[in-house]
Coordinates of C-alpha atoms in Angstrom, one line a residue:
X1 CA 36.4 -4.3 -77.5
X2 CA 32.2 -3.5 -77.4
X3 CA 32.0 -7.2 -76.5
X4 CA 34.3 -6.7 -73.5
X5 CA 32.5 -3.6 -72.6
X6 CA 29.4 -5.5 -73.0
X7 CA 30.1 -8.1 -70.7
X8 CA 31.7 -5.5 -67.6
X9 CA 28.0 -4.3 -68.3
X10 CA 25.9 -7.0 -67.9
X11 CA 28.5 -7.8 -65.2
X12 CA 28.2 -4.5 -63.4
X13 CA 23.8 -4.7 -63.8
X14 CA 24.0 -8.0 -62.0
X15 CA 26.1 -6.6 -59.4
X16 CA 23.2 -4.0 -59.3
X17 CA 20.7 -6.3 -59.6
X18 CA 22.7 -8.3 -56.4
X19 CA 22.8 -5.4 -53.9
X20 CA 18.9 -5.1 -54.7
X21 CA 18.4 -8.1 -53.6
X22 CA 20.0 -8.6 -50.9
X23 CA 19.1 -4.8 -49.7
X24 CA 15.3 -6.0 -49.9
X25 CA 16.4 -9.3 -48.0
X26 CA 17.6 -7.1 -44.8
X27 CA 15.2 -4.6 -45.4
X28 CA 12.5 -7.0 -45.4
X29 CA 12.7 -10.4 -44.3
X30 CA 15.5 -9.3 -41.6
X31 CA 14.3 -5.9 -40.8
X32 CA 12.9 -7.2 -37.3
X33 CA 15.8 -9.2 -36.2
X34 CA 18.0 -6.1 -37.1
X35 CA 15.9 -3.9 -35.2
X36 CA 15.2 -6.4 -32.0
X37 CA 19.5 -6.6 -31.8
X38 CA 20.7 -5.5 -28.7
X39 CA 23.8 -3.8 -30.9
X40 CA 21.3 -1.4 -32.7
X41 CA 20.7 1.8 -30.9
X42 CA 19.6 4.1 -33.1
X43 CA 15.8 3.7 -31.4
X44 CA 17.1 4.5 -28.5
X45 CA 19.2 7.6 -29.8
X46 CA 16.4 8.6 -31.6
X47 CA 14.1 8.1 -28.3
X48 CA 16.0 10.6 -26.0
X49 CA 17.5 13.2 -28.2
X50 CA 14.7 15.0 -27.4
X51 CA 12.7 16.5 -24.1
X52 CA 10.3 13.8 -22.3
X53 CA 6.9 15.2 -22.0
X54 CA 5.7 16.5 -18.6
X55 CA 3.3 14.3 -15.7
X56 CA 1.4 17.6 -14.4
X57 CA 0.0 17.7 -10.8
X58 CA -2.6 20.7 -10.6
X59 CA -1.5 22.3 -13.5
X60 CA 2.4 21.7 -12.4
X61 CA 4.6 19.4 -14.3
X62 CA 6.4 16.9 -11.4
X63 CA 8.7 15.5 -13.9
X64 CA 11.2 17.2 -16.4
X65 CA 14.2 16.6 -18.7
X66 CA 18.1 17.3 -18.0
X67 CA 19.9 17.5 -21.2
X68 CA 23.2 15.3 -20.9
X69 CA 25.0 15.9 -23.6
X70 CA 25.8 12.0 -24.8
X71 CA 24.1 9.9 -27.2
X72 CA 20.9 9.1 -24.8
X73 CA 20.6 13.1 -24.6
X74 CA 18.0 13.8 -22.3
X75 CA 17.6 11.9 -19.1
X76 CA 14.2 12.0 -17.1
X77 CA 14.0 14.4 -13.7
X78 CA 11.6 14.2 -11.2
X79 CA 10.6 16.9 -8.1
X80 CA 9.7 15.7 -5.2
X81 CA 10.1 12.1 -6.9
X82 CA 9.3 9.9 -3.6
X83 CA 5.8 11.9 -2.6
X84 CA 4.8 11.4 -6.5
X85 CA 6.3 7.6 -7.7
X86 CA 3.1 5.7 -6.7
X87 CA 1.8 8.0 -9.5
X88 CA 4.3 8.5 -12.0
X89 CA 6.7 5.7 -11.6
X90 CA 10.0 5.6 -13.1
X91 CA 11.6 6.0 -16.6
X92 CA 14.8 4.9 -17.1
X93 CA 17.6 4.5 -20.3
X94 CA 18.3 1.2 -18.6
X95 CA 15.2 -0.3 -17.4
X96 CA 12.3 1.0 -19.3
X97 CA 9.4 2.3 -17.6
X98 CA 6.4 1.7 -15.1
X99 CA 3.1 3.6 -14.0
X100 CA 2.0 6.6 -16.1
X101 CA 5.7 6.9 -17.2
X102 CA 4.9 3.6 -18.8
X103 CA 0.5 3.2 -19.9
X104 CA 1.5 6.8 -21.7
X105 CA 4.9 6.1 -23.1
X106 CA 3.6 7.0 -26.1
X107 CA 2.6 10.3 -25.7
X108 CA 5.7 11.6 -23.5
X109 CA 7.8 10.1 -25.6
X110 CA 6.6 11.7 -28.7
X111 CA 6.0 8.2 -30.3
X112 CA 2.2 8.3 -30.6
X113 CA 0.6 8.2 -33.8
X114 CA -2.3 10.9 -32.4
X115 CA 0.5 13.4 -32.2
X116 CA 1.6 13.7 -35.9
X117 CA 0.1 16.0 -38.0
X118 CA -0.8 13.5 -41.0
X119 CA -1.0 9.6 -40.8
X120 CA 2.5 8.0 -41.1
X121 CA 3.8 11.3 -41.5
X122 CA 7.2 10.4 -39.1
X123 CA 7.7 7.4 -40.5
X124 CA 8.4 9.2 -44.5
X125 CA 10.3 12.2 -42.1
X126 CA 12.1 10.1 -40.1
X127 CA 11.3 12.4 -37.3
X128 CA 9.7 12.4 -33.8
X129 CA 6.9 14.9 -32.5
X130 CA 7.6 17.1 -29.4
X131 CA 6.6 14.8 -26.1
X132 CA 3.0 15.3 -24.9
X133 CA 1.7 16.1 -21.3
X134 CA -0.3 14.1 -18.7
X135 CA -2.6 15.9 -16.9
X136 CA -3.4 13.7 -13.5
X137 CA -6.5 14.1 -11.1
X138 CA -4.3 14.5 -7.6
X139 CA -4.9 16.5 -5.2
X140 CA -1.0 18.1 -3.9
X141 CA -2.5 19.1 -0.5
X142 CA -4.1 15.7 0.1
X143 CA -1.5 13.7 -1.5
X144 CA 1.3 15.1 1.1
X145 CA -1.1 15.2 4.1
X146 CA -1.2 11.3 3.1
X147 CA 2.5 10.9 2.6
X148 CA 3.1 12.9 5.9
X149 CA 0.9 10.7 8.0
X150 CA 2.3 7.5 7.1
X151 CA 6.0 9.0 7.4
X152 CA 8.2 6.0 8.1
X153 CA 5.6 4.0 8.6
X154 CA 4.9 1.1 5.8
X155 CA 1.1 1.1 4.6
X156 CA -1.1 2.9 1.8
X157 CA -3.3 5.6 1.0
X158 CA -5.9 6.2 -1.6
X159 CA -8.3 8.8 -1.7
X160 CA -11.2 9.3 -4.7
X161 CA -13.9 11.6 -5.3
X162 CA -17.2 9.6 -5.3
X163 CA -19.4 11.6 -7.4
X164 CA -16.7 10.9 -10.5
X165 CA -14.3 8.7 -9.7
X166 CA -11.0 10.7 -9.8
X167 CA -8.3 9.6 -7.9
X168 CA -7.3 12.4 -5.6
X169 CA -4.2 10.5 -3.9
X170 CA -2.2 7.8 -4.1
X171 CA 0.4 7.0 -2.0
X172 CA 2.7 4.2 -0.9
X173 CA 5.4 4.0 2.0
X174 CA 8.3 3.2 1.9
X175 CA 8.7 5.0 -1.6
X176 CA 11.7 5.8 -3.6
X177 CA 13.2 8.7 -5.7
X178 CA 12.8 7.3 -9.5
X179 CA 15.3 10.2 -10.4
X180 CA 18.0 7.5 -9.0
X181 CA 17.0 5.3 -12.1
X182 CA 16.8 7.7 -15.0
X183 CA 20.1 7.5 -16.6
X184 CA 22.5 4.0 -18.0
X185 CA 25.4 4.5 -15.9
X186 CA 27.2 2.9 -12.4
X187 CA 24.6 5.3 -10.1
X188 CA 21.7 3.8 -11.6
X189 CA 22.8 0.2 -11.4
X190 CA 23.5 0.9 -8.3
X191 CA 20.2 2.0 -7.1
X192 CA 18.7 -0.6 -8.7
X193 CA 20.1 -3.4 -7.1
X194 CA 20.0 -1.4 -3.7
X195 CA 16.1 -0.7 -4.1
X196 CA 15.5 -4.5 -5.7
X197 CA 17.0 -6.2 -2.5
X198 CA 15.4 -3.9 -0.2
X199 CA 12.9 -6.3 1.8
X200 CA 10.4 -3.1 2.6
X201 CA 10.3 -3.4 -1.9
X202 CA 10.1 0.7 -1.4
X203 CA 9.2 0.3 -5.9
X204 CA 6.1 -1.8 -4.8
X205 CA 3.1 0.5 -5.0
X206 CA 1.0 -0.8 -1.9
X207 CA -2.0 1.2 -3.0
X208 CA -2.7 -0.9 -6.2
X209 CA -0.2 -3.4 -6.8
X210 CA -0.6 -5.0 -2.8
X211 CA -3.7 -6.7 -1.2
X212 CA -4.1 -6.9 2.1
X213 CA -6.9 -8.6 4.5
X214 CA -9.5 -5.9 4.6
X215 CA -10.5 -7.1 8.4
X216 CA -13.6 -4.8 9.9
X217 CA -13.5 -2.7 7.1
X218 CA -15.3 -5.2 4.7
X219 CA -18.6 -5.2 7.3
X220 CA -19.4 -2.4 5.7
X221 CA -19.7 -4.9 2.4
X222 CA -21.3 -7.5 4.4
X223 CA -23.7 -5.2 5.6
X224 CA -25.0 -3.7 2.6
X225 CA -25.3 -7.2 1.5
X226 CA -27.5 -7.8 4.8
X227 CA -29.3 -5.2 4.5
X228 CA -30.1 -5.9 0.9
X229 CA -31.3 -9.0 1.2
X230 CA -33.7 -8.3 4.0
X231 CA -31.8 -10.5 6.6
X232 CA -31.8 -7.2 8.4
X233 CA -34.9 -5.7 8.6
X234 CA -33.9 -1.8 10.6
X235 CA -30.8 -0.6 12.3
X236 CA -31.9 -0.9 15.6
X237 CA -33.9 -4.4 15.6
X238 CA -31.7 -7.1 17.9
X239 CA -30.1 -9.6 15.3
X240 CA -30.0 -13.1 16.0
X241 CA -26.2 -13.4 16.8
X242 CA -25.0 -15.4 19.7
X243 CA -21.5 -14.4 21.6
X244 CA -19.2 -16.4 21.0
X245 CA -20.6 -17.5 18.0
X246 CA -19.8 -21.0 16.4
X247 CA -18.7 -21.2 13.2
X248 CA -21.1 -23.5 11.3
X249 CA -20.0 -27.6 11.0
X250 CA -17.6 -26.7 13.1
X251 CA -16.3 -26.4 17.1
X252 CA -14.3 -23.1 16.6
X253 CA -16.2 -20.4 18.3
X254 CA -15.6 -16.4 17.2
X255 CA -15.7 -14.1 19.4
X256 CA -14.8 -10.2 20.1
X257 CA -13.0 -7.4 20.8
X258 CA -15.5 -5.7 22.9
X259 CA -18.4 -7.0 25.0
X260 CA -22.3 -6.3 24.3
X261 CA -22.7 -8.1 20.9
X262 CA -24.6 -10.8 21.4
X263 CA -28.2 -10.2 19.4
X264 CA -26.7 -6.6 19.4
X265 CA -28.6 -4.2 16.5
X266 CA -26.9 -3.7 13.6
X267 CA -25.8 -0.5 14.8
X268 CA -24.1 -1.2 17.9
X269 CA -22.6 -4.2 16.2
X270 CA -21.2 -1.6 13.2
X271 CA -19.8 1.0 15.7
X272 CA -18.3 -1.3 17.5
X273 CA -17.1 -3.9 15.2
X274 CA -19.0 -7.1 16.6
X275 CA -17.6 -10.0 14.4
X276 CA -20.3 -12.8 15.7
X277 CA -22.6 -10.3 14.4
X278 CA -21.2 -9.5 10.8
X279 CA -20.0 -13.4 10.3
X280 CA -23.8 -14.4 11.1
X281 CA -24.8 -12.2 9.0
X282 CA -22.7 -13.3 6.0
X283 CA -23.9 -16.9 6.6
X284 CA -27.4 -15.6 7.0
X285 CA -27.7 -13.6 3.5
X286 CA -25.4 -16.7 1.8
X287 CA -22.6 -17.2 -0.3
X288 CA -24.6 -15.8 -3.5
X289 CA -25.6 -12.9 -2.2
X290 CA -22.6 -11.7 0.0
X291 CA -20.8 -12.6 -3.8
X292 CA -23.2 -10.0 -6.1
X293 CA -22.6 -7.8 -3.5
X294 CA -18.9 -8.2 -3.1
X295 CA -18.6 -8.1 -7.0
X296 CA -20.8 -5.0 -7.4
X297 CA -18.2 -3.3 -5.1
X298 CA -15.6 -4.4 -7.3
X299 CA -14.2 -7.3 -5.8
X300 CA -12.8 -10.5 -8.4
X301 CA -12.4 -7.4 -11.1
X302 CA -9.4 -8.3 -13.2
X303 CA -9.8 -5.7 -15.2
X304 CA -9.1 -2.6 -13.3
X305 CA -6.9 -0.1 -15.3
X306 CA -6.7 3.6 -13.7
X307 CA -4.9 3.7 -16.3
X308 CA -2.2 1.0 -15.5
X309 CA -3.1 -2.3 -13.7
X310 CA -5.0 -3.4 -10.4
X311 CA -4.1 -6.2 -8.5
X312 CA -7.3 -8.1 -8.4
X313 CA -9.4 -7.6 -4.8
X314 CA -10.7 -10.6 -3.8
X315 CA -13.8 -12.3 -2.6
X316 CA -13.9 -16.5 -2.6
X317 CA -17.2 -17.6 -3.9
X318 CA -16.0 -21.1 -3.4
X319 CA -16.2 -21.3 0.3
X320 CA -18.3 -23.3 3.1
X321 CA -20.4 -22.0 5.4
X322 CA -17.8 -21.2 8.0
X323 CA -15.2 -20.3 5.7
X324 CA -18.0 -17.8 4.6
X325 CA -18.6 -16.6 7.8
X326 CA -14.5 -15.6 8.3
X327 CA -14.9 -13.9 4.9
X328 CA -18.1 -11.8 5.6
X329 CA -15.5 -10.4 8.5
X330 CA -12.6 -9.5 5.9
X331 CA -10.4 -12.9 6.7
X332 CA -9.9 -16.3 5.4
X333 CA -9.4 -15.4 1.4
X334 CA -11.3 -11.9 1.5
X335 CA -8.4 -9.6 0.3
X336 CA -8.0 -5.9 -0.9
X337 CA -6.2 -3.1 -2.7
X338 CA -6.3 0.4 -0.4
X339 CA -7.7 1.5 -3.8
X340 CA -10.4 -0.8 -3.4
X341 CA -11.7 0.1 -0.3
X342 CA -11.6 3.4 -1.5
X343 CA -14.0 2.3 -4.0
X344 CA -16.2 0.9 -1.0
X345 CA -16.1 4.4 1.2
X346 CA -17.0 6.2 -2.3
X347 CA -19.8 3.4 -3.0
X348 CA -21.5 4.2 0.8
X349 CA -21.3 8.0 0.4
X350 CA -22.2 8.2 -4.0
X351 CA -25.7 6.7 -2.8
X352 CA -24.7 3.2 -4.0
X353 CA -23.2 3.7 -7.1
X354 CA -19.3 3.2 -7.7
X355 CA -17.9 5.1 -10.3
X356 CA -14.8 3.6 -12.0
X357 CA -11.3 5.6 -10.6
X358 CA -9.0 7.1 -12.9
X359 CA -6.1 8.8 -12.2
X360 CA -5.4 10.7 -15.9
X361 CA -7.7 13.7 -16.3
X362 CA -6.7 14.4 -19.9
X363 CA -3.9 14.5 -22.5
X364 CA -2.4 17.1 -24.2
X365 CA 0.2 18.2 -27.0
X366 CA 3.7 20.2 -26.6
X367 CA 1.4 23.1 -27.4
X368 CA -1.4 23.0 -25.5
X369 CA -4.1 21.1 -27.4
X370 CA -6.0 18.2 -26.3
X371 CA -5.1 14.9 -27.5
X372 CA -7.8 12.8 -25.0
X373 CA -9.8 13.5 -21.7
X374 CA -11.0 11.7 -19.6
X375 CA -14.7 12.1 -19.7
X376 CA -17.8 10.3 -17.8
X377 CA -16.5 7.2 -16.2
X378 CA -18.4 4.0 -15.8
X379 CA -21.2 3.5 -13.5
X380 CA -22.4 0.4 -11.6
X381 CA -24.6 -0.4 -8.2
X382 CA -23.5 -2.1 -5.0
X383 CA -26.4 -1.8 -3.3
X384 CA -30.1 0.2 -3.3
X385 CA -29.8 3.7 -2.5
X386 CA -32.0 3.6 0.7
X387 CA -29.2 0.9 2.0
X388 CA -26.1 3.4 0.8
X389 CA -28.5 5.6 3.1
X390 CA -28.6 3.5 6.2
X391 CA -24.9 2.6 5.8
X392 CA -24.1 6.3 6.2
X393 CA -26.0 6.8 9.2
X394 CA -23.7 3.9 10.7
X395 CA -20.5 5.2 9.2
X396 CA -21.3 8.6 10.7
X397 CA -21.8 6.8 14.3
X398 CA -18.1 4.9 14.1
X399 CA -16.8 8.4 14.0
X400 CA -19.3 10.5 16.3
X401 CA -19.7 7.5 19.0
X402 CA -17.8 4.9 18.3
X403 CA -13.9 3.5 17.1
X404 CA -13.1 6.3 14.6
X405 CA -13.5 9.2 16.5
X406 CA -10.2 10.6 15.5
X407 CA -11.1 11.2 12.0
X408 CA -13.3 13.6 13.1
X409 CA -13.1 16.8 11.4
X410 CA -14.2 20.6 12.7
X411 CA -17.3 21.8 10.5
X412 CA -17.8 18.6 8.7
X413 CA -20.0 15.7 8.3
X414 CA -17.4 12.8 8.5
X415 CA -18.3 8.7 8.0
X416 CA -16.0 5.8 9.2
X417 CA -15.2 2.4 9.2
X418 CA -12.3 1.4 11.5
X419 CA -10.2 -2.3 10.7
X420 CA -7.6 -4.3 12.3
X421 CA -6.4 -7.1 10.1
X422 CA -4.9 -10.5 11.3
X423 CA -2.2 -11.8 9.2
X424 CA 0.5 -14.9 9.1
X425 CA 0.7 -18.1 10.0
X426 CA -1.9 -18.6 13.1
X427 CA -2.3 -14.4 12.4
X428 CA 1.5 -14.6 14.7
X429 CA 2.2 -11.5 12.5
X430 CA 1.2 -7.7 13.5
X431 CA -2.1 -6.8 12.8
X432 CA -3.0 -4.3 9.5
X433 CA -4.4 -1.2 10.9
X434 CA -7.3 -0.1 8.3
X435 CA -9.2 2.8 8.2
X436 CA -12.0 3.4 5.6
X437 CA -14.0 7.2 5.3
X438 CA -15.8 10.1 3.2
X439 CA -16.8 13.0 4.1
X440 CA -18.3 16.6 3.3
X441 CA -18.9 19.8 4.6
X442 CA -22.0 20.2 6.6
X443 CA -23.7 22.7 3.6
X444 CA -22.5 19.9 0.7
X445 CA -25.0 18.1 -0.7
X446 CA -23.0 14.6 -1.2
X447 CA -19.4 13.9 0.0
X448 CA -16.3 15.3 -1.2
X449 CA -13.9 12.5 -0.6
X450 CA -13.7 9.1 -0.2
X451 CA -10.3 7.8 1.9
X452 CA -9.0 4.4 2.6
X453 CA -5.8 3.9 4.9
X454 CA -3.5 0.5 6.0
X455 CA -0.6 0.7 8.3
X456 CA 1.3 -2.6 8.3
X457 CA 3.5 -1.1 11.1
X458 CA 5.5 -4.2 12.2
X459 CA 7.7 -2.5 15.0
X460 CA 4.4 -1.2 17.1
X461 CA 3.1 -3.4 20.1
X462 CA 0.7 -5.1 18.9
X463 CA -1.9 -4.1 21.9
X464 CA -1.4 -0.7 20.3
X465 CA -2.4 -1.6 16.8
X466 CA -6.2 -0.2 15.9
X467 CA -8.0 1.0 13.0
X468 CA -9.3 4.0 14.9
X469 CA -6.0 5.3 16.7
X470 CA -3.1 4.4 13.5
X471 CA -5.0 4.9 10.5
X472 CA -7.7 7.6 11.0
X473 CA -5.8 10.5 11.9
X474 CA -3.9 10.0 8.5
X475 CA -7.3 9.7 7.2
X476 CA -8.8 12.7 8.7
X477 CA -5.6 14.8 7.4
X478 CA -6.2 13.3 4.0
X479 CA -10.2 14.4 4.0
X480 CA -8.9 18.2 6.0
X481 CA -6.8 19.0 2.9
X482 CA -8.9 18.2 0.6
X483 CA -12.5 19.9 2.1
X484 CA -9.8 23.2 3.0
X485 CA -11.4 25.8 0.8

């Protein structure tokens, strides 16, 4: 009989010693492919039985959480989701996430590591910290007065302050409501298909994920660049720019919009947008300068994160003389984010110094305490102050005599750069209205605000396409909101 019993035991501790095993095996050497399975939803569960934490604009959370009652509990909110998806993006039980929904998943979600109270602490509990908040730089005033400009017209508008590089507004139309995509059900799919096969891409964020053909607004590039090198010597010395002008190697003559630019001074050609001028100037000052230049603005910059991703603005360093010349005037391959001519207007008016944007002022905990802030952003030159200098003088003329007269604003020193962009195949499609700015009250002692504004509007008449009378009065409103005291 005790060898019987004996044997069930030994039986019984290899069973043990069996389930061990195997329980180590899956825990393991399988653990990942249990956890990547698509059958597996206790992640997910775990993810949303709790409140989202908040996006806040000026102190007011734009986001929130509506408890469901299923498994996914808590599906995301958003108020006034369309003025605000440029910023916040989407987060969705079904398609994950984008913008700051997504670069600070982490933190809203309850996931990061900065939020528990001892190192590895959840992971022994089993548990989840209470969502975090994002605390953006945008301005509300100056982020409608952008949305409301463009109303249904397609284009961009970012706006920065150039003393520190916070992003003041961001805004892209068409937009969307990313409310539409929070939950898993039919209404969601839905809306995604809808929004995925609309051709105006309403998800596409023009102000950082599009480029566009900067056109006249990149002079002001090619003139610091000019003006650097000494191919200029003053603002009002004739330049040696012939009208038309023929591109170099080649029998294609430019010419221009207006008349009076042949040898005009730097300043009639910048306040009224000579392109013989600027493309002789380009060639002048040469592909290695116009490039430092270019790059100190933050052109060819791959690694742009405000916090989420850039598209890269573009200069072509690998270009002949004419092909220069086209690109010293913002076309051939010379292509840009609105956020990047931003960067350009907040260059001109910061006294030659761009400061690198961001769009998250701080983090903070359920409670109130500070996770991470933003602090001093990076610094880096364009150009010599005492050309920054001579470039505002000009901007100011575009808008007191000159193209951008409508971006002038009551009681306040205001500086301009108007653009029309040619596009498509033999430039057959409408052109890009652009408009570039800062500006400050008369008693400030730098600029405010730096703006930058693109209509692609392609039901207008062409003829009535222009930098000056599409883009700067969205531009001036932009600037209005954010100097009102």
């Amino acid at each position: 009989m005790t060898r019987h019993i004996r044997h069930a035991a030994l039986f019984c501790a290899l069973l043990l010693v069996a389930l061990l095993v195997n329980a180590a095996r899956v825990q393991v050497l399988h653990a990942g492919d249990y956890e990547a399975n698509p059958a597996n939803r206790r992640d997910a569960i775990s993810r949303y039985r709790q409140p989202r934490g908040d996006i806040l604009v000026d102190g007011r959370p734009v986001t929130g959480s509506r408890d469901t009652g299923e498994h996914l509990r808590y599906e995301r909110t958003y108020t006034d989701g369309p003025l605000y998806a440029p910023v916040t993006g989407f987060a969705s039980q079904e398609y994950g996430t984008t913008l700051l929904e997504h670069t600070e998943d982490g933190l809203l979600s309850g996931a990061a590591p900065l939020l528990a109270p001892l190192p590895r602490w959840n992971e022994f509990t089993r548990s989840r910290n209470a969502g975090g908040d994002v605390v953006t730089t945008i301005d509300p005033a100056a982020q409608r007065a952008a949305f409301e400009g463009l109303r249904s017209r397609k284009g961009a508008v970012a706006a920065v302050e150039p003393s520190t590089g916070r992003i003041l507004a961001l805004v892209s139309v068409p937009s969307y409501d990313p409310a539409l995509l929070s939950g898993n059900g039919r209404t969601a799919r839905a809306a995604w298909a809808r929004l995925n096969a609309d051709p105006d891409r309403p998800m596409l964020n023009r102000a950082v994920q599009r480029t566009y053909p900067p056109g006249s607004t990149f002079k002001v590039v090619t003139a610091a660049a000019a003006l650097d090198a000494g191919v200029v010597k003053g603002l009002d010395k004739p330049t040696d720019s012939p009208d038309p002008y023929t591109l170099p190697g080649t029998t294609t003559r430019l010419t221009n919009g207006s008349e009076g630019c042949a040898d005009a001074t730097l300043r009639e050609a910048f306040v009224w947008s000579c392109n013989t001028v600027f493309a002789a100037l380009g060639v002048a000052a040469g592909v290695e300068r116009m490039k430092d230049t270019a790059l100190g603005f933050g052109f060819n910059d791959d690694g742009l994160r405000i916090p989420f991703p850039v598209a890269r603005s573009t200069f072509d360093t690998r270009v002949d003389r004419a092909q220069l010349a086209l690109s010293s005037i913002g076309q051939y391959n010379t292509r840009a984010t609105p956020l990047q001519m931003a960067m350009v207007a907040a260059a001109v008016a910061g006294g030659g110094q761009v400061r690198e944007p961001y769009l998250v002022e701080r983090t903070t905990r359920s409670g109130g305490g500070t996770v991470s802030s933003a602090g001093s952003s990076p610094v880096r030159r364009a150009m010599h102050p005492a050309t920054a200098l001579r470039l505002r003088e000009l901007m100011r003329g575009v808008v007191e005599d000159g193209t951008g007269r409508k971006a002038a604003v009551p009681g306040a020193v205001v500086g301009g750069k108007t653009g029309t962009a040619q596009h498509g195949l033999g430039n057959s499609g409408t052109p890009y209205a652009w408009f570039i700015s800062w500006a400050q009250h008369e008693e400030d002692l730098e600029p405010k605000v730096a703006v930058a504004v693109v209509v692609e509007d392609a039901a207008a008449n062409r003829r009535e396409i222009s930098g000056g009378g599409t883009a700067a009065p969205i531009a001036r409103a932009v600037m209005e909101a954010v100097l009102k005291p």
